[in-house]
mmCIF file of C-alpha atoms (C1' of nucleotides) in Angstrom:
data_model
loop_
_atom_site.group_PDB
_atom_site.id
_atom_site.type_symbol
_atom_site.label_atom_id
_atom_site.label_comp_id
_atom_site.label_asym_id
_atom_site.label_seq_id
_atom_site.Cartn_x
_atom_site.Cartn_y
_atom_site.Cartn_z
ATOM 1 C CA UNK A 545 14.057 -2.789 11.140
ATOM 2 C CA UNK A 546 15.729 -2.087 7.739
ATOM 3 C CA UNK A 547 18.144 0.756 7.476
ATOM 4 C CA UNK A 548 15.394 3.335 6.215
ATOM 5 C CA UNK A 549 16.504 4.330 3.009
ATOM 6 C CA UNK A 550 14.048 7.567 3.274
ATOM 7 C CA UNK A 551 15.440 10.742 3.755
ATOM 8 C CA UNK A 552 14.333 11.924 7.063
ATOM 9 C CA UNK A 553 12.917 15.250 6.620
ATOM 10 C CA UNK A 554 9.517 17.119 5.325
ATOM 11 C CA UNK A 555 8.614 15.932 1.891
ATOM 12 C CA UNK A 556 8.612 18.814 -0.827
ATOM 13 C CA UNK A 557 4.973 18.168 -1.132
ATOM 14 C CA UNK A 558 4.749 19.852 2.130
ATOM 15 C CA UNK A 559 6.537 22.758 1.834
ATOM 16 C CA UNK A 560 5.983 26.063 0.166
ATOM 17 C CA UNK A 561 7.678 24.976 -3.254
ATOM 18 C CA UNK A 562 7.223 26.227 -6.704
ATOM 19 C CA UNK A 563 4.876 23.557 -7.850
ATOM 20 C CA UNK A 564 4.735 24.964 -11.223
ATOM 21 C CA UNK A 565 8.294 23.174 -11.158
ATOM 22 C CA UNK A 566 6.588 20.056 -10.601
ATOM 23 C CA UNK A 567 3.781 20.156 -12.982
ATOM 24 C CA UNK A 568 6.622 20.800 -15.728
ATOM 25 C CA UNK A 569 8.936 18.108 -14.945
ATOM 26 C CA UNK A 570 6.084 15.560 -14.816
ATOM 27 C CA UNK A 571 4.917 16.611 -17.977
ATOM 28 C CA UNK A 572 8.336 16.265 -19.457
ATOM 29 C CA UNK A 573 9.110 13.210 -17.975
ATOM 30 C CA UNK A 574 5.853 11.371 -18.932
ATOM 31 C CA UNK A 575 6.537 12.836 -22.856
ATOM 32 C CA UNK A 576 10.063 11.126 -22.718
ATOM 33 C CA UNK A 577 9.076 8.118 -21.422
ATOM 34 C CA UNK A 578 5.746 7.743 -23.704
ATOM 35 C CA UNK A 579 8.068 8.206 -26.518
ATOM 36 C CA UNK A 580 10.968 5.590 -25.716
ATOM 37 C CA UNK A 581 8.198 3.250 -25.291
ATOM 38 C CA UNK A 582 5.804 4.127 -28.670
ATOM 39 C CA UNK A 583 2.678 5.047 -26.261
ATOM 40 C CA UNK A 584 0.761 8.089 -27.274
ATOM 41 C CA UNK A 585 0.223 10.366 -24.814
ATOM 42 C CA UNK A 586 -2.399 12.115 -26.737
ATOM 43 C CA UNK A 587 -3.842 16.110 -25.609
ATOM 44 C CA UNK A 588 -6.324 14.415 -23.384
ATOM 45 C CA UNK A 589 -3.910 11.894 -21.702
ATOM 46 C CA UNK A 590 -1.421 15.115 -21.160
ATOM 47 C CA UNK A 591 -4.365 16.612 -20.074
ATOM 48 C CA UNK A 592 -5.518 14.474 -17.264
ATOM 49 C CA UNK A 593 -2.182 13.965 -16.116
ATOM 50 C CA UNK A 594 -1.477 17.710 -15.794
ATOM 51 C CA UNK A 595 -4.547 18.390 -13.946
ATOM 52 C CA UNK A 596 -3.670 15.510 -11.444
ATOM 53 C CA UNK A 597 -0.378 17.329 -10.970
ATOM 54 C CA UNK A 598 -3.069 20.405 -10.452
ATOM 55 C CA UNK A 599 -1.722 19.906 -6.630
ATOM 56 C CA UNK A 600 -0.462 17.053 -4.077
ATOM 57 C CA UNK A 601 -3.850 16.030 -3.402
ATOM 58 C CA UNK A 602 -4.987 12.726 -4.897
ATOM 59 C CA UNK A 603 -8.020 14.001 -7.271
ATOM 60 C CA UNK A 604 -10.874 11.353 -8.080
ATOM 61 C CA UNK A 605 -11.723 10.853 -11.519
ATOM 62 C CA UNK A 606 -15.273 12.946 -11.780
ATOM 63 C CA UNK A 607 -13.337 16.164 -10.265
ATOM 64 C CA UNK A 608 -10.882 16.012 -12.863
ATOM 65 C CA UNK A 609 -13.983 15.275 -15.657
ATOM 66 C CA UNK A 610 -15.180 18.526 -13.828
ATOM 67 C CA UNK A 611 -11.889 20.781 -13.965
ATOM 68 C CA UNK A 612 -11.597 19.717 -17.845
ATOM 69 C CA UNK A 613 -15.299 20.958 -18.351
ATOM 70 C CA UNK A 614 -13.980 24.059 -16.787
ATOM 71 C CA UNK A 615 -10.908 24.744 -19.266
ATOM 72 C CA UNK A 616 -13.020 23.031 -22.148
ATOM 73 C CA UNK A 617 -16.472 24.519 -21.942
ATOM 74 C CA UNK A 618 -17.050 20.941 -22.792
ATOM 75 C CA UNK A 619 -18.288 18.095 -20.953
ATOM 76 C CA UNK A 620 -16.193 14.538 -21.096
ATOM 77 C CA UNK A 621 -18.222 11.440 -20.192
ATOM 78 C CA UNK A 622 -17.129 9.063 -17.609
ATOM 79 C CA UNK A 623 -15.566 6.397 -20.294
ATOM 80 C CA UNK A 624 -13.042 9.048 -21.648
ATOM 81 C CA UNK A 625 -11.734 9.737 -18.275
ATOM 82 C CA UNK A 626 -11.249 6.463 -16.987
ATOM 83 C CA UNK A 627 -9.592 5.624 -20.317
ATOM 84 C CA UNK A 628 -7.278 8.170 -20.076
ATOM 85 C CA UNK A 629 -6.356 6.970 -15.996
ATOM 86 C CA UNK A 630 -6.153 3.625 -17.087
ATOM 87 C CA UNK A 631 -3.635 4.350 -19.743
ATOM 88 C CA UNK A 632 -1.976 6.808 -17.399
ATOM 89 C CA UNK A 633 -1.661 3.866 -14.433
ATOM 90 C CA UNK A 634 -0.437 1.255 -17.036
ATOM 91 C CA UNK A 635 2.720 3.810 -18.258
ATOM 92 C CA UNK A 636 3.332 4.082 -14.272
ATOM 93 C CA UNK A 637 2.187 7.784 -14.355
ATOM 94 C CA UNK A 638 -0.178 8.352 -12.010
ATOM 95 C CA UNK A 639 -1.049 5.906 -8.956
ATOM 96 C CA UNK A 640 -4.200 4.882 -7.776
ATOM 97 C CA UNK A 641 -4.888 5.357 -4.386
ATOM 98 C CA UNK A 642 -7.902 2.811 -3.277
ATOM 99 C CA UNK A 643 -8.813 4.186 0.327
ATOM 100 C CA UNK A 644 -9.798 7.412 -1.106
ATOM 101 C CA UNK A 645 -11.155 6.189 -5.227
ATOM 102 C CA UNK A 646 -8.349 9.125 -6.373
ATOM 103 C CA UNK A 647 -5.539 9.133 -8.244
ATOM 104 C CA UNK A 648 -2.070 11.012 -8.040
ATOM 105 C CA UNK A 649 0.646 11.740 -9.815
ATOM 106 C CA UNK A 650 3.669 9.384 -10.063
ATOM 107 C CA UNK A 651 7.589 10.791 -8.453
ATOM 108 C CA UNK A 652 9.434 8.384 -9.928
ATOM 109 C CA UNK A 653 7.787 7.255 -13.368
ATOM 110 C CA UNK A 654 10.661 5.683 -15.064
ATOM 111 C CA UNK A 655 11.840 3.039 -12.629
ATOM 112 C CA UNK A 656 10.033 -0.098 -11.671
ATOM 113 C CA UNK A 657 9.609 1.097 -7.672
ATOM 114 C CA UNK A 658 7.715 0.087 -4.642
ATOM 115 C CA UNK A 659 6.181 2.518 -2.836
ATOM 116 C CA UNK A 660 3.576 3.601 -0.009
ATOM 117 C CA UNK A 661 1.862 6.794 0.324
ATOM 118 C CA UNK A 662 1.519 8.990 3.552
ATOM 119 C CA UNK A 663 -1.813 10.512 3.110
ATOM 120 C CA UNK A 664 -3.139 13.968 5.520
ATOM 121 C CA UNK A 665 -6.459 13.089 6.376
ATOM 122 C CA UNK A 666 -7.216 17.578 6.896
ATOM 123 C CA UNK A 667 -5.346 19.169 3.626
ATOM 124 C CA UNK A 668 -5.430 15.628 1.425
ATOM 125 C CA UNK A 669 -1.554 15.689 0.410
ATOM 126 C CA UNK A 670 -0.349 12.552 -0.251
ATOM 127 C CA UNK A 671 3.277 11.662 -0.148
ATOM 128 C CA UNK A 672 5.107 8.803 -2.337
ATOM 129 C CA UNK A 673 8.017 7.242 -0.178
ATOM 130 C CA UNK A 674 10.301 4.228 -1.302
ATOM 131 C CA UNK A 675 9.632 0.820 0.161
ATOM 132 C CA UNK A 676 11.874 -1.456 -1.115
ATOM 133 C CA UNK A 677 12.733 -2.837 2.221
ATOM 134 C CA UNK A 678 9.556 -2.931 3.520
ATOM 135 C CA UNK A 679 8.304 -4.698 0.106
ATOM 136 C CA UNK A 680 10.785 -7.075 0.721
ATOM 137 C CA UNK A 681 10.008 -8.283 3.721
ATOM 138 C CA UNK A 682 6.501 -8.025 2.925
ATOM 139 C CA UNK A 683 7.305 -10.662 -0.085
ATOM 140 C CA UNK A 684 9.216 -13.330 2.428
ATOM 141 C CA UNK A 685 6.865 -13.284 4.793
ATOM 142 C CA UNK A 686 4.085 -13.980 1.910
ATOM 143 C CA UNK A 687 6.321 -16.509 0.661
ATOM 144 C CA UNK A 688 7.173 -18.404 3.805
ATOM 145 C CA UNK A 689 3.012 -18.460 3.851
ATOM 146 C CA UNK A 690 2.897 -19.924 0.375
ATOM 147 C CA UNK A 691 1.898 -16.738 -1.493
ATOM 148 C CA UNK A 692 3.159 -15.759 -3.998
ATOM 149 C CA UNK A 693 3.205 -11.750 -4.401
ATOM 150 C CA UNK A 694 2.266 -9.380 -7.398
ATOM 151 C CA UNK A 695 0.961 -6.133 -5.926
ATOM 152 C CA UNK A 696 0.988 -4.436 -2.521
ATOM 153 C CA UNK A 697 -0.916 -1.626 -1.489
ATOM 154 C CA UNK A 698 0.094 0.072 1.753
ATOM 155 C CA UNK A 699 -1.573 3.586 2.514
ATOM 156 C CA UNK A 700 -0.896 5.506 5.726
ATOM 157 C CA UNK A 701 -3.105 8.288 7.078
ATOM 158 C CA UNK A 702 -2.585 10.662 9.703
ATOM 159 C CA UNK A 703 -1.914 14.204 10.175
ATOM 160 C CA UNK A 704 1.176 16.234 8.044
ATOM 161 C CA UNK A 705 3.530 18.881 9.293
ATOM 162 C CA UNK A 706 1.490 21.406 8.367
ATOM 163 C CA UNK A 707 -1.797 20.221 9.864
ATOM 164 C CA UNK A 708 -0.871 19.118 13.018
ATOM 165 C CA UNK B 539 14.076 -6.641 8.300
ATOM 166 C CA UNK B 540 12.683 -7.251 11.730
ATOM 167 C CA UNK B 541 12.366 -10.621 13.381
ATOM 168 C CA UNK B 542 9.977 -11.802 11.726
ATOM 169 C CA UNK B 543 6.735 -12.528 14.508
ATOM 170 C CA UNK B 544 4.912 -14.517 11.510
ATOM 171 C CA UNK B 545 4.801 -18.046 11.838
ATOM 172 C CA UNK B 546 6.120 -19.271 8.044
ATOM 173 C CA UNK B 547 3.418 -21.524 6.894
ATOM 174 C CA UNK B 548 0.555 -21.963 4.911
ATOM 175 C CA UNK B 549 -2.377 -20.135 6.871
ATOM 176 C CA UNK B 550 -5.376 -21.985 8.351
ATOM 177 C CA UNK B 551 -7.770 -20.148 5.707
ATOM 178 C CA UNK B 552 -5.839 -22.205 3.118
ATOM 179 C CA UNK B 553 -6.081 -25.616 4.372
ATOM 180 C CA UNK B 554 -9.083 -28.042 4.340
ATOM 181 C CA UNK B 555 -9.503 -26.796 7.480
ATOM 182 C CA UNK B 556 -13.564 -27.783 9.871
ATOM 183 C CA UNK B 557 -14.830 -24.217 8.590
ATOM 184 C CA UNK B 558 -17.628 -24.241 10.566
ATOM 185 C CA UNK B 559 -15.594 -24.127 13.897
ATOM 186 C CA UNK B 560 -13.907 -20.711 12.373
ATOM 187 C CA UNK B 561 -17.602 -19.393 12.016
ATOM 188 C CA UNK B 562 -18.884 -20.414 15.836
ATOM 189 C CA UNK B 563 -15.422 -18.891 17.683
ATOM 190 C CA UNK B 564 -15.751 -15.652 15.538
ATOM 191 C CA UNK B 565 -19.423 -15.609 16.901
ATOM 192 C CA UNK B 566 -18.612 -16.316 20.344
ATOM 193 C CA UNK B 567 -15.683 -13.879 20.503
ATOM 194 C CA UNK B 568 -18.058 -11.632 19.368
ATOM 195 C CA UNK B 569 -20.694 -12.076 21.474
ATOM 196 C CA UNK B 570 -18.497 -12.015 24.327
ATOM 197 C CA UNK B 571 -16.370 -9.151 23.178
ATOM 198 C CA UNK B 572 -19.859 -7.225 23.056
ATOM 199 C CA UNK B 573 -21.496 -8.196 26.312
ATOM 200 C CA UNK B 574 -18.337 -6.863 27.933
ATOM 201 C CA UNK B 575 -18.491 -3.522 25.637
ATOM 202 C CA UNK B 576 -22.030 -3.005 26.623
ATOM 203 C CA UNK B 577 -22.274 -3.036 22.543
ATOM 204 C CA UNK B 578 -25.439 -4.247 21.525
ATOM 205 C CA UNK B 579 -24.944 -6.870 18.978
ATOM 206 C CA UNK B 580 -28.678 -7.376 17.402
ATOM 207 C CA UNK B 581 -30.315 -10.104 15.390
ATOM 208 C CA UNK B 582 -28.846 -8.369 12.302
ATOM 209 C CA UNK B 583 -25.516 -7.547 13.121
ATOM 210 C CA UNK B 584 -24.803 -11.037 14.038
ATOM 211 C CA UNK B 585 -26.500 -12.352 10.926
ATOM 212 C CA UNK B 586 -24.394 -10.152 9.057
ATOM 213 C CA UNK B 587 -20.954 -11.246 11.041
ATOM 214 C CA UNK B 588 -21.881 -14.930 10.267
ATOM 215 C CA UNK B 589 -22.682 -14.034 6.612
ATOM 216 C CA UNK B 590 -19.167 -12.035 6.861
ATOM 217 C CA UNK B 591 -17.439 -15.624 8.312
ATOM 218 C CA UNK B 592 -18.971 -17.886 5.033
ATOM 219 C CA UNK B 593 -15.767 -18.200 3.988
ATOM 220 C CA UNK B 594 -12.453 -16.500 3.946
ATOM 221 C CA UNK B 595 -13.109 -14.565 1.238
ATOM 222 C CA UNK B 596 -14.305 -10.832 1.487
ATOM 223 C CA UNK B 597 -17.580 -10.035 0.864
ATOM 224 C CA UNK B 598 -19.215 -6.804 -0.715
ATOM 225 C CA UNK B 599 -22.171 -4.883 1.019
ATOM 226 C CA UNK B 600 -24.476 -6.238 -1.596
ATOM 227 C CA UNK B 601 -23.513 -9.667 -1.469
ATOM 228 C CA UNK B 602 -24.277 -9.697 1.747
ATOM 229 C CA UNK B 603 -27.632 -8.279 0.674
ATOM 230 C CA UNK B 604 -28.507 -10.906 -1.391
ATOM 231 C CA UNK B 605 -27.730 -13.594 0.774
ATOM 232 C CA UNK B 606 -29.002 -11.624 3.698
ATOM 233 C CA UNK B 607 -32.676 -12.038 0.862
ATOM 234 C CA UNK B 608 -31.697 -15.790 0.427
ATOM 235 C CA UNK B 609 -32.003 -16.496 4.104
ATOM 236 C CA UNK B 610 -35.651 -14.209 5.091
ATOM 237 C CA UNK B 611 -36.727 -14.295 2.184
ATOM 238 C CA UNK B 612 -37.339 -10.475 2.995
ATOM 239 C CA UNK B 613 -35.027 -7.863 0.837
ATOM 240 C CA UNK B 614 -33.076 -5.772 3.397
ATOM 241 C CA UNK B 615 -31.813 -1.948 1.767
ATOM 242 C CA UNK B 616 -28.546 -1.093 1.679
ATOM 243 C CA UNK B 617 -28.818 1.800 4.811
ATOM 244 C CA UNK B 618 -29.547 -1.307 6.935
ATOM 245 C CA UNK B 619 -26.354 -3.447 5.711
ATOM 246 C CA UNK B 620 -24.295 -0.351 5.781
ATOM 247 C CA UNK B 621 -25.094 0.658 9.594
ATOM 248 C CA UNK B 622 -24.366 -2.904 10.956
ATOM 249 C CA UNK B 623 -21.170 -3.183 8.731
ATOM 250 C CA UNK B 624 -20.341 0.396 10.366
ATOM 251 C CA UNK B 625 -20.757 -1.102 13.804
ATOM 252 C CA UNK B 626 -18.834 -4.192 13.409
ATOM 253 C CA UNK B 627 -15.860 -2.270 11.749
ATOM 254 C CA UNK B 628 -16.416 0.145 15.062
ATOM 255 C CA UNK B 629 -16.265 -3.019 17.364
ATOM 256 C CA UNK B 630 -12.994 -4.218 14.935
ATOM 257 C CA UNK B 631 -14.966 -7.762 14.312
ATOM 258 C CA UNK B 632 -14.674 -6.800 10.694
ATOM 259 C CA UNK B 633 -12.245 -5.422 8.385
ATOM 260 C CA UNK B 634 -12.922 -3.183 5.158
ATOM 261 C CA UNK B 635 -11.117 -3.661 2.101
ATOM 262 C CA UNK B 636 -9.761 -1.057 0.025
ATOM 263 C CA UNK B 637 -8.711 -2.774 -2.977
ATOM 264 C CA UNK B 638 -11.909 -4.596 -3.161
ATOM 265 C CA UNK B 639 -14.570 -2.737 -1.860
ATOM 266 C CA UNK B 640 -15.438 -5.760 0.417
ATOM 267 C CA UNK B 641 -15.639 -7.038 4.277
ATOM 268 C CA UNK B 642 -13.911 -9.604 5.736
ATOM 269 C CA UNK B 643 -13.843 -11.092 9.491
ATOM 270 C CA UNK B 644 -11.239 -10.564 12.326
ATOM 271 C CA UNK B 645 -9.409 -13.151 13.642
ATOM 272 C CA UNK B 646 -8.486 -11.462 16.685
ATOM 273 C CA UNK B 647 -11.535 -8.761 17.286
ATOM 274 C CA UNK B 648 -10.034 -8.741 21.316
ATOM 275 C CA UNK B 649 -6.626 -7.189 20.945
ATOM 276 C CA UNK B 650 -5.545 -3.799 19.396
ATOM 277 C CA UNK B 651 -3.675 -5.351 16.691
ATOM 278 C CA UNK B 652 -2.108 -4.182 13.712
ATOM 279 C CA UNK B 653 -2.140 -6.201 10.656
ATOM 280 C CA UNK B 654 -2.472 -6.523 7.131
ATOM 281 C CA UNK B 655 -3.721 -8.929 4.279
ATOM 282 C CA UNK B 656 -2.561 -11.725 1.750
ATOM 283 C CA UNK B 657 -5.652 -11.603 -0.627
ATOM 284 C CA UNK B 658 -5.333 -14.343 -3.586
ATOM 285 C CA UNK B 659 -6.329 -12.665 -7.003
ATOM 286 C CA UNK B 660 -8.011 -16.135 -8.048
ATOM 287 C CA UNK B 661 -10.051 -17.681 -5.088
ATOM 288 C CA UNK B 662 -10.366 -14.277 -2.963
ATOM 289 C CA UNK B 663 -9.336 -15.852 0.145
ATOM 290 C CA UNK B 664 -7.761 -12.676 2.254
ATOM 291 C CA UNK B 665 -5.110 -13.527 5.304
ATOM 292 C CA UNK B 666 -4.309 -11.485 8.115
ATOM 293 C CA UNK B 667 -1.038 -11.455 8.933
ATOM 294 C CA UNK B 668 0.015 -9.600 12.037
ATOM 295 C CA UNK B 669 2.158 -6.142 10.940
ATOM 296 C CA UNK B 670 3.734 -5.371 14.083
ATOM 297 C CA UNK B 671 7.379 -4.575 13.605
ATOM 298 C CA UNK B 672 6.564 -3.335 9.752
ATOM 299 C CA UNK B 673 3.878 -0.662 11.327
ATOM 300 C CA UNK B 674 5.853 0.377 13.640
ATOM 301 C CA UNK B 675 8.649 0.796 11.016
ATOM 302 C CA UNK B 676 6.283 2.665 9.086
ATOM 303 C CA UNK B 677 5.311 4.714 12.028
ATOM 304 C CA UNK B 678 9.141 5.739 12.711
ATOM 305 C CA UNK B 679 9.703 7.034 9.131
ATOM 306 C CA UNK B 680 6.439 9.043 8.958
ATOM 307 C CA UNK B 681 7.103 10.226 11.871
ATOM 308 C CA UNK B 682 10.806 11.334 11.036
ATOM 309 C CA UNK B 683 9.162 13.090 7.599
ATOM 310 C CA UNK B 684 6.873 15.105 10.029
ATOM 311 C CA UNK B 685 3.680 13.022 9.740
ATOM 312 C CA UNK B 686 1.591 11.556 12.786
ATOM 313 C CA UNK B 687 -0.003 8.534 11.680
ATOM 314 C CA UNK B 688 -3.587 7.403 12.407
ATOM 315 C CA UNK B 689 -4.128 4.686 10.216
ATOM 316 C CA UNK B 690 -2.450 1.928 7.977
ATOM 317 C CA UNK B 691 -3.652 -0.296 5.011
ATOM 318 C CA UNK B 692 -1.749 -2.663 3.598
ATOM 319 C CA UNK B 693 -3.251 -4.907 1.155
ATOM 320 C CA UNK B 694 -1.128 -7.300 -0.697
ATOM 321 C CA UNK B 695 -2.650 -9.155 -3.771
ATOM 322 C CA UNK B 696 -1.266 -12.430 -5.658
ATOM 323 C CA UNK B 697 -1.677 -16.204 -5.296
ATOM 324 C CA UNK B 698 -2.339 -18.167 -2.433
ATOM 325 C CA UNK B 699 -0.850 -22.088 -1.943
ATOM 326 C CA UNK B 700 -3.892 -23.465 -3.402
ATOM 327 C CA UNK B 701 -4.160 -21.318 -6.878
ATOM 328 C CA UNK B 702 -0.902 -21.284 -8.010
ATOM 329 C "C1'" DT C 1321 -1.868 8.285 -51.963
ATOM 330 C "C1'" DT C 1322 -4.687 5.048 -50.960
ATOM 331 C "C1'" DG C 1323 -6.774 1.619 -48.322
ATOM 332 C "C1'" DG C 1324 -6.806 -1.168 -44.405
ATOM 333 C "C1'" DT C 1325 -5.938 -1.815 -39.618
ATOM 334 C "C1'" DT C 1326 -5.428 -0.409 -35.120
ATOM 335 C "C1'" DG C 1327 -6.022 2.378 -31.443
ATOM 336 C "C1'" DC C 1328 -8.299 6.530 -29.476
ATOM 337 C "C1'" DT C 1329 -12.414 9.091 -28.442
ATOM 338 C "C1'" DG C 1330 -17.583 9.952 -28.301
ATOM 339 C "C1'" DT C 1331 -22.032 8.566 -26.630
ATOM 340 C "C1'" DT C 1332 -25.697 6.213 -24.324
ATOM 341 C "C1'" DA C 1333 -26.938 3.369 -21.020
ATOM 342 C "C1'" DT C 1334 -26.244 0.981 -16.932
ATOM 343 C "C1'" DA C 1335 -23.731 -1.359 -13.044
ATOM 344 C "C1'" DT C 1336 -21.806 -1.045 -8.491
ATOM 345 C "C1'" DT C 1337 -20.970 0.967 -4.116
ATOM 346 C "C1'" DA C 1338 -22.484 4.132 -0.620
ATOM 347 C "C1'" DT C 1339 -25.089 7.946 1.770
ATOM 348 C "C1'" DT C 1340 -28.871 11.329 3.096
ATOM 349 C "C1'" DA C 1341 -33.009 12.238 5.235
ATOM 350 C "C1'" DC C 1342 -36.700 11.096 7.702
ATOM 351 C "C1'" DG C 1343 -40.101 8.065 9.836
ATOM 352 C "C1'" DT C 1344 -41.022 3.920 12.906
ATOM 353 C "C1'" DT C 1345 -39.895 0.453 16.194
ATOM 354 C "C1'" DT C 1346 -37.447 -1.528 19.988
ATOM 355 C "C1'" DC C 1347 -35.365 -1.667 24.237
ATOM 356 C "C1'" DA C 1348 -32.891 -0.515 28.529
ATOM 357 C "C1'" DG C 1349 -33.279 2.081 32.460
ATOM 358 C "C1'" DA C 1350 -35.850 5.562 35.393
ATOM 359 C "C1'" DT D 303 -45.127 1.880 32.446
ATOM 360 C "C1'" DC D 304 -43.059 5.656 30.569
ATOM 361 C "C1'" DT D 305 -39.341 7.782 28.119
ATOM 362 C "C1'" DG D 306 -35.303 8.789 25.545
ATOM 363 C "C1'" DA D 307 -31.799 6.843 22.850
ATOM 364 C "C1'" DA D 308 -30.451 3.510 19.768
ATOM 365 C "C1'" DA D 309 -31.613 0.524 16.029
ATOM 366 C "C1'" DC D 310 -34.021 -0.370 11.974
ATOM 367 C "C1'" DG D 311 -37.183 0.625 7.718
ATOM 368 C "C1'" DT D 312 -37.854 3.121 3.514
ATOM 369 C "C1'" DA D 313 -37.353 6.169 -0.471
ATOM 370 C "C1'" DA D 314 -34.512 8.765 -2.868
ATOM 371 C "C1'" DT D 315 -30.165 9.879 -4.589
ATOM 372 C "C1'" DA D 316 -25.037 10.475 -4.707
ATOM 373 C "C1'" DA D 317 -20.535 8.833 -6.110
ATOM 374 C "C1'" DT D 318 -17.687 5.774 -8.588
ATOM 375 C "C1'" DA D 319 -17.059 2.786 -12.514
ATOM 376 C "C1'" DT D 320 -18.002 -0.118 -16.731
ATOM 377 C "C1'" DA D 321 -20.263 -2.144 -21.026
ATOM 378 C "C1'" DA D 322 -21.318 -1.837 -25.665
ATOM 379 C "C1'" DC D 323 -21.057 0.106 -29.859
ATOM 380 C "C1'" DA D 324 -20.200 3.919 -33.255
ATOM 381 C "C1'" DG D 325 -17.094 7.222 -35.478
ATOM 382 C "C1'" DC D 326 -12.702 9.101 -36.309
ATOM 383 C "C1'" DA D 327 -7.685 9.684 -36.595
ATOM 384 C "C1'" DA D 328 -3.094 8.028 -37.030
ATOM 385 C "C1'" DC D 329 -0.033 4.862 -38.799
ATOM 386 C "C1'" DC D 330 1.669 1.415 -42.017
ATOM 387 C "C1'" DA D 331 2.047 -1.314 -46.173
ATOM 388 C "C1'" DA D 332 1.473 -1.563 -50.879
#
DNA sequence: TTGGTTGCTGTTATATTATTACGTTTCAGA
DNA sequence: TCTGAAACGTAATAATATAACAGCAACCAA
């Protein structure tokens, strides 16, 4: 196998970490990069994306139309939601994860990355880890088959530290 | 990267390959596969599998609804497609797919394999590749960030020999 | 500053995928 | 042949997502 380029040890996301610290760097991050690039991350894009960042937990899109009713006192339809995740998943802000029809928030926003996600089946945390390597070899073997690559999708459940 | 256990060329379910032979093994296998289970592999379910082996493509629940009409000319509700979809995913003659919300047959129901899929974004063919060595890669790194792993989906979308 | 254009949001309706709950039939084994 | 479990039928509904169109706000050029 590759030499793993992933740090071998329980991700943050696992630990008992000020996540408030997370929320605000996300936040800050997705301003700066919405800027450099002319994209307006309006109040309800910031928004959505803060309330994914609510925890580590992929959240699907009619909870979050049901925590903004909460802070709102006012109800958002489906379209305005989904508009606001689509946007969010073009910028590379949030990901989509398709086994569960949730989204989370992004680590690593600004570069163009390949990832995979370790997902706890009991508490729902879902952990972004690098997969260049893995990508890689994903692409040559796809290639040697006469494909020719544009998006991969890997998603591994199981148990985390803290649930097993 | 591992040794790669792929063999590099263009997969069967891209060539102008005798179809119809893919469709009567995956039925035998399965038939035999059950007997030996003691799995009881009705009317339905087999209708369904053979529905499932049309083509190489995946196949949503209500597709294979409607066609499921086509052929009895008798509607069958989605409970009934569900449960024998459930069974053949239990018996692995069938995989799910995330990314598409679709079904698609095994092409070896008889071992405990590990795999993953080549889907082509234009003609919706899916290929299973075996994903030994990169699973078990995968496996060692979750396991070195605390995680015990369960399950793995890795679903890779672009353009197959024929589309691009 | 105005007017036009573009992009964002609101709203209604509906599509698509999947499950719950309960009743009926079928079938293998006693 | 009876019986219990498994399979299937049926009606209702949940969960996720999109289409189509209207109104509004922000930006830009004149």
């Amino acid at each position: 196998m590759p030499k793993s380029s992933t740090v071998n040890k329980t991700p943050i996301a696992c630990t008992d970490h000020n996540h408030e610290h997370c929320i605000e760097e996300a936040l800050i991050k997705a301003e700066q990069l919405c800027a450099k690039r002319g994209a307006r991350l309006t109040a309800l894009r910031r928004n959505v994306l803060r309330l994914i960042w609510k925890n580590h937990a992929p959240l699907g899109a009619y909870d979050l139309m049901d925590m903004l009713a909460e802070e709102d006192t006012r109800r958002v339809a489906p379209p305005t939601v989904y508009r606001s995740l689509e946007f969010l998943l073009d910028q590379g802000l949030i990901h989509r994860i398709n086994s569960l029809n949730a989204y989370v928030g992004c680590h690593s926003p600004s570069d163009d990355h390949e990832e995979y996600f370790l997902i706890c089946r009991e508490c729902g945390v879902a952990v972004e880890v690098p997969a260049k390597e893995i990508s890689r070899a994903i692409d040559k073997n796809a290639e040697a088959m006469g494909f020719t690559i544009e998006t991969q999708t890997l998603e591994v459940v199981g148990l985390c530290p803290n649930c097993k």
